Coordinates of C-alpha atoms in Angstrom, one line a residue:
Chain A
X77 CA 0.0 0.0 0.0
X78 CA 0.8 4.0 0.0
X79 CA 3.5 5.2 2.2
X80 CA 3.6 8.7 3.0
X81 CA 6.8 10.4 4.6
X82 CA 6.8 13.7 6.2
X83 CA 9.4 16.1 7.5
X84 CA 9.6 18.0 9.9
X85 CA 7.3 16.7 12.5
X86 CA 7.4 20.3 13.9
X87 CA 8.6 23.7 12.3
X88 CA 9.3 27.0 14.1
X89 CA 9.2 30.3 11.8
X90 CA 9.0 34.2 12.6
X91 CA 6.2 35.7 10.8
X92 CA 6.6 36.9 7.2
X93 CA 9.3 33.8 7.1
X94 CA 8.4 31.2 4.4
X95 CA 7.9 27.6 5.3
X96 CA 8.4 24.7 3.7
X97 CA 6.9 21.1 4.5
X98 CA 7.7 18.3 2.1
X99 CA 6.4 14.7 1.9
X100 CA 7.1 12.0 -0.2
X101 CA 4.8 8.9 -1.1
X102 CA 6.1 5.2 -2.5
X103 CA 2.6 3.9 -4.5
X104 CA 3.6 5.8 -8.1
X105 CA -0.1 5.1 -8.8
X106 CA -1.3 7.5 -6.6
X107 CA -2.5 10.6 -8.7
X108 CA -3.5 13.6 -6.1
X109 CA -1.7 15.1 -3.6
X110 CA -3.6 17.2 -1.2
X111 CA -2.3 18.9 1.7
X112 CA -5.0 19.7 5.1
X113 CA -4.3 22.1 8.1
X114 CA -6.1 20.9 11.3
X115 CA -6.8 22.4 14.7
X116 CA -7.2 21.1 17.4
X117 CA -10.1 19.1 17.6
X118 CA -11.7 20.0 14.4
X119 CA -12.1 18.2 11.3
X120 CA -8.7 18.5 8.1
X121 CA -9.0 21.4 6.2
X122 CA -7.9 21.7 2.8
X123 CA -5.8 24.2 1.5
X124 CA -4.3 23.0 -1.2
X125 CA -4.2 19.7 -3.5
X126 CA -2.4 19.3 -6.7
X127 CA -3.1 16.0 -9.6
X128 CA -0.1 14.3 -10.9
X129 CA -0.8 15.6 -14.4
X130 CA 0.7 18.9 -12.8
X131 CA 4.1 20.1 -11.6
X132 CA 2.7 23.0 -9.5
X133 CA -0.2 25.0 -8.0
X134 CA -0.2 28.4 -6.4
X135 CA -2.8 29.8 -4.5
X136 CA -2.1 33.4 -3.0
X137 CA 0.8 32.3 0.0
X138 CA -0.1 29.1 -0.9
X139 CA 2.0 26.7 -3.3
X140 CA 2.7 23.4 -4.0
X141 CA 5.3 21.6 -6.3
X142 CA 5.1 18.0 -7.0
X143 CA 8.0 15.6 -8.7
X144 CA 6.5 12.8 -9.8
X145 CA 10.0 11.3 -10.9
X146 CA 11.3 11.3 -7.1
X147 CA 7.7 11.1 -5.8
X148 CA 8.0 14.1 -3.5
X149 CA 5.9 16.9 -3.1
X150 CA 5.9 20.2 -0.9
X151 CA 4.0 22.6 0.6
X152 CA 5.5 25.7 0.3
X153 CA 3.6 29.0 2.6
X154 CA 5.5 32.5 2.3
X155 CA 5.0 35.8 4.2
X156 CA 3.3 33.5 8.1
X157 CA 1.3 35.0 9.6
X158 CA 0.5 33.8 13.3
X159 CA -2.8 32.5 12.5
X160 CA -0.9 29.8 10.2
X161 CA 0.0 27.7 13.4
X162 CA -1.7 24.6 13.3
X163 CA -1.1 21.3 12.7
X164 CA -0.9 20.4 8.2
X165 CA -1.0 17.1 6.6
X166 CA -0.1 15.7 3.4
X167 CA -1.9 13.0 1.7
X168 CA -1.7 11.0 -1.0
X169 CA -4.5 8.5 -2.9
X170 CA -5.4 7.6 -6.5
X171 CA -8.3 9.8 -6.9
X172 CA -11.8 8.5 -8.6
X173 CA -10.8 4.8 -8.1
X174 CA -12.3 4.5 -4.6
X175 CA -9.0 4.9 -2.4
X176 CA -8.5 6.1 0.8
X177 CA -6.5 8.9 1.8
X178 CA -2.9 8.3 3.1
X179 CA -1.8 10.8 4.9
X180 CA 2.1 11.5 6.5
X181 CA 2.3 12.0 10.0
X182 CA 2.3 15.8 9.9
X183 CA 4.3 18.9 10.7
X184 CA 3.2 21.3 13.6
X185 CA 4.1 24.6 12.8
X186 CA 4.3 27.7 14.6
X187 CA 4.6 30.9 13.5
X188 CA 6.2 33.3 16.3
X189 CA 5.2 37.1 16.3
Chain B
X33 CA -21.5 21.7 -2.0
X34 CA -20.3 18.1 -1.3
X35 CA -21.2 18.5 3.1
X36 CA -21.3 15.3 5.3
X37 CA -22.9 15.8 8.5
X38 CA -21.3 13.4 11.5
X39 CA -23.2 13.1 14.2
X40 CA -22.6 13.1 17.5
X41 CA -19.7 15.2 17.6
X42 CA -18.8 14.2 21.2
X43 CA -19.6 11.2 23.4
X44 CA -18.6 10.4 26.8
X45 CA -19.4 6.6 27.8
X46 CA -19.3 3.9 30.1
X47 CA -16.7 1.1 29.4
X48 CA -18.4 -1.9 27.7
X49 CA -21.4 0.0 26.2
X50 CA -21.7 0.4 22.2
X51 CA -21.6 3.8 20.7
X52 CA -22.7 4.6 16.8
X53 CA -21.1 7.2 14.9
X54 CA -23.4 8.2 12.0
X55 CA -22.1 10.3 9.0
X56 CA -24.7 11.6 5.8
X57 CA -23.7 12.7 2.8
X58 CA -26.3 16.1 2.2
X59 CA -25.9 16.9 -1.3
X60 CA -24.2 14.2 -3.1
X61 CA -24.4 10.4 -3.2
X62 CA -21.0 9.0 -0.9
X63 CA -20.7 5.2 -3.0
X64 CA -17.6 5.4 -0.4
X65 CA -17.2 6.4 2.7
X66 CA -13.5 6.2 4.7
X67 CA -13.5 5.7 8.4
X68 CA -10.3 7.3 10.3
X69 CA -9.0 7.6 14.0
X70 CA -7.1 10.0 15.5
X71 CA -5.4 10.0 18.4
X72 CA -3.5 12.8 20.3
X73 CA -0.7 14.4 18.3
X74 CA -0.9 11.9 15.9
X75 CA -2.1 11.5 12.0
X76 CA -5.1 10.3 10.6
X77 CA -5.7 6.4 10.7
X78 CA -7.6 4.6 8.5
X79 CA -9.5 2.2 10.1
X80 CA -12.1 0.8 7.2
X81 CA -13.2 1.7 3.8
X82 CA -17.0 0.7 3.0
X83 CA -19.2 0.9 -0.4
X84 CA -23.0 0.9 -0.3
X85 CA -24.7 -2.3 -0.2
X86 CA -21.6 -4.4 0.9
X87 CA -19.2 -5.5 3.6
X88 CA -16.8 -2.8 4.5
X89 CA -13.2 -3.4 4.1
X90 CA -11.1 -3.3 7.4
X91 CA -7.1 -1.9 7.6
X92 CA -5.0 -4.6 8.9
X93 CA -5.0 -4.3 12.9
X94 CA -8.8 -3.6 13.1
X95 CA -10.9 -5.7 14.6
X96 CA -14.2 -5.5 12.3
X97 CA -16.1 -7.1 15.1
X98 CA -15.3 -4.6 17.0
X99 CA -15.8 -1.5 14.7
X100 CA -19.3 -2.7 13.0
X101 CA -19.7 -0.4 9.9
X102 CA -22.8 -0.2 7.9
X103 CA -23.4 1.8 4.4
X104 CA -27.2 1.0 3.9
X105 CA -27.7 3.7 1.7
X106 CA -25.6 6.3 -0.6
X107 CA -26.1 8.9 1.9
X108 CA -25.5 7.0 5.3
X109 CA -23.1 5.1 6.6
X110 CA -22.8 4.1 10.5
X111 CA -19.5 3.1 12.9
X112 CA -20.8 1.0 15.6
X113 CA -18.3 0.6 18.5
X114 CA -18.9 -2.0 20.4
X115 CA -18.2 -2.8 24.0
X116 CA -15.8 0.6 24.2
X117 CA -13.1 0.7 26.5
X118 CA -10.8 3.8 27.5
X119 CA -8.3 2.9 25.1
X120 CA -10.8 3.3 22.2
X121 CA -11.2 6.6 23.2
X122 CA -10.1 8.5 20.1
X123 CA -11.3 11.3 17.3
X124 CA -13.3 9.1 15.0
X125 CA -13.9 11.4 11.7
X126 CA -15.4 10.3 7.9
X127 CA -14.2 11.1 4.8
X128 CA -16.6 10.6 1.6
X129 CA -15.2 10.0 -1.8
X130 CA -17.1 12.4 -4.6
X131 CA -17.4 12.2 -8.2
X132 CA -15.5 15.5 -8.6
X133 CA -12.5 13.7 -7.4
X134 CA -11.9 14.9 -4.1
X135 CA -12.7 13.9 -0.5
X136 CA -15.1 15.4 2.1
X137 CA -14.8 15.2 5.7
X138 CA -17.2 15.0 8.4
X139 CA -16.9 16.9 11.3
X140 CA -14.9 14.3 13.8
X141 CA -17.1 12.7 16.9
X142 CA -14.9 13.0 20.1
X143 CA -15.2 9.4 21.9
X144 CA -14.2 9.7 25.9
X145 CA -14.8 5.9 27.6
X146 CA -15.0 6.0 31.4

C-alpha cells in the first residue's frame, strides 16, 4: 500500500518567514496530492491539492510543487502570519478509483510574532 | 456543496457500552465512505473503507467485530463501536469520496470511555 513520509514533525518560523513542508509517497499510482491544516479538535482542512498531471499550483501564499519522478511533493507558505500555526498534513491517494486517503504523519508549525 | 454531516460530535461513555457514529452525505451520493481515528498528536488512521450495499473493508489491525460499519444507503453510513473501553477513546472522523474527485470530511465525533 501507499506510504507517506513527512518532515519536519514540527517547524518553528517568525512571521513573514516562508515555510516549507515536504512529503514524499512510495505507490507511483497515486495521482492527487492534497495537503489539510487541522486544529485542534476539528475536522482537516484543505488548503491545497495538486493531480499528478501537474508540476505546480499556487494559490495566493499558498503553493505546491510536485516531482512525480522522485515522488515528492511540498508545501511551500510564504509571508506567516500567526494564525498559520496549526497542525498540516499531506496526503496521497489515486483519486476516482475508490481509495482512501494516506496521509504522512504531519508537521506542527508555529509561527512566532 | 459536497457536506457530510457526523453526528454526534462528542460522546462520553461507560466502558463496555456500544456507541454509533453516524455520518450523511447532504448533497451528493458517498458510494464510499472512509472511516479514520485520530489520536492525540498523531495522523489520521484509517481504520475501514465501505461501499453501499456491501461488507466494508477493514485496515490490517482492526478488529471488524469490533468497529461494526454499515453503508445501507448512498447517503448514510454508520461506525458501531462496540463494548468501548478507554483505550478506544479517540477522534473518529469520515471522509466521503465524490465524483468530482476529491474527499469530504465530516466533522470528527470526540469518543471519551469511562
Amino acid at each position: 500500500g501507499e506510504n507517506v513520509e513527512q518532515h519536519p514533525s514540527t517547524l518553528s518560523v517568525q512571521e513573514g518567514d516562508s515555510a516549507v513542508i515536504k512529503c514524499t509517497y512510495s505507490d507511483s499510482a497515486s495521482n492527487y496530492f492534497p495537503w489539510y491544516k487541522q486544529e485542534l479538535g476539528k475536522r482537516p482542512q484543505l488548503i491545497i491539492d495538486i493531480r499528478s498531471n501537474v508540476g505546480e499550483k499556487k494559490d495566493q501564499r499558498i503553493a505546491v510543487t510536485l516531482n512525480k519522478t522522485a515522488k515528492h511533493f511540498s508545501l511551500h507558505i510564504t509571508e506567516t502570519q500567526p494564525e498559520d500555526s496549526a497542525v498540516y498534513f499531506c496526503a496521497a491517494s489515486q483519486a476516482n478509483s475508490g481509495y482512501a486517503l494516506n496521509f504522512g504523519k504531519g508537521t506542527s508549525l508555529l509561527v512566532t510574532p | 456543496g459536497a457536506v457530510v454531516s457526523q453526528h454526534p460530535s462528542w460522546v462520553i461513555c461507560k466502558s463496555g457500552t456500544s456507541v454509533k457514529i453516524e455520518c450523511r452525505s447532504l448533497d451528493f451520493q458517498a458510494t464510499t465512505m472512509f472511516w479514520y481515528r485520530q489520536f492525540p498528536k498523531q495522523s489520521l488512521m484509517l481504520m475501514a473503507t465501505s461501499n453501499e450495499g456491501s461488507k466494508a473493508t477493514y485496515e490490517q489491525g482492526v478488529e471488524k467485530d469490533k468497529f461494526l460499519i454499515n453503508h445501507a444507503s448512498l447517503t448514510l453510513s454508520t461506525l458501531t463501536v462496540t463494548s468501548a473501553h478507554p483505550e478506544d477513546s479517540s477522534f473518529y472522523i469520515c471522509s466521503a469520496s465524490h465524483i468530482l474527485g476529491g474527499y469530504t470530511f465530516g466533522s470528527g465525533t470526540r469518543l471519551t470511555v469511562v
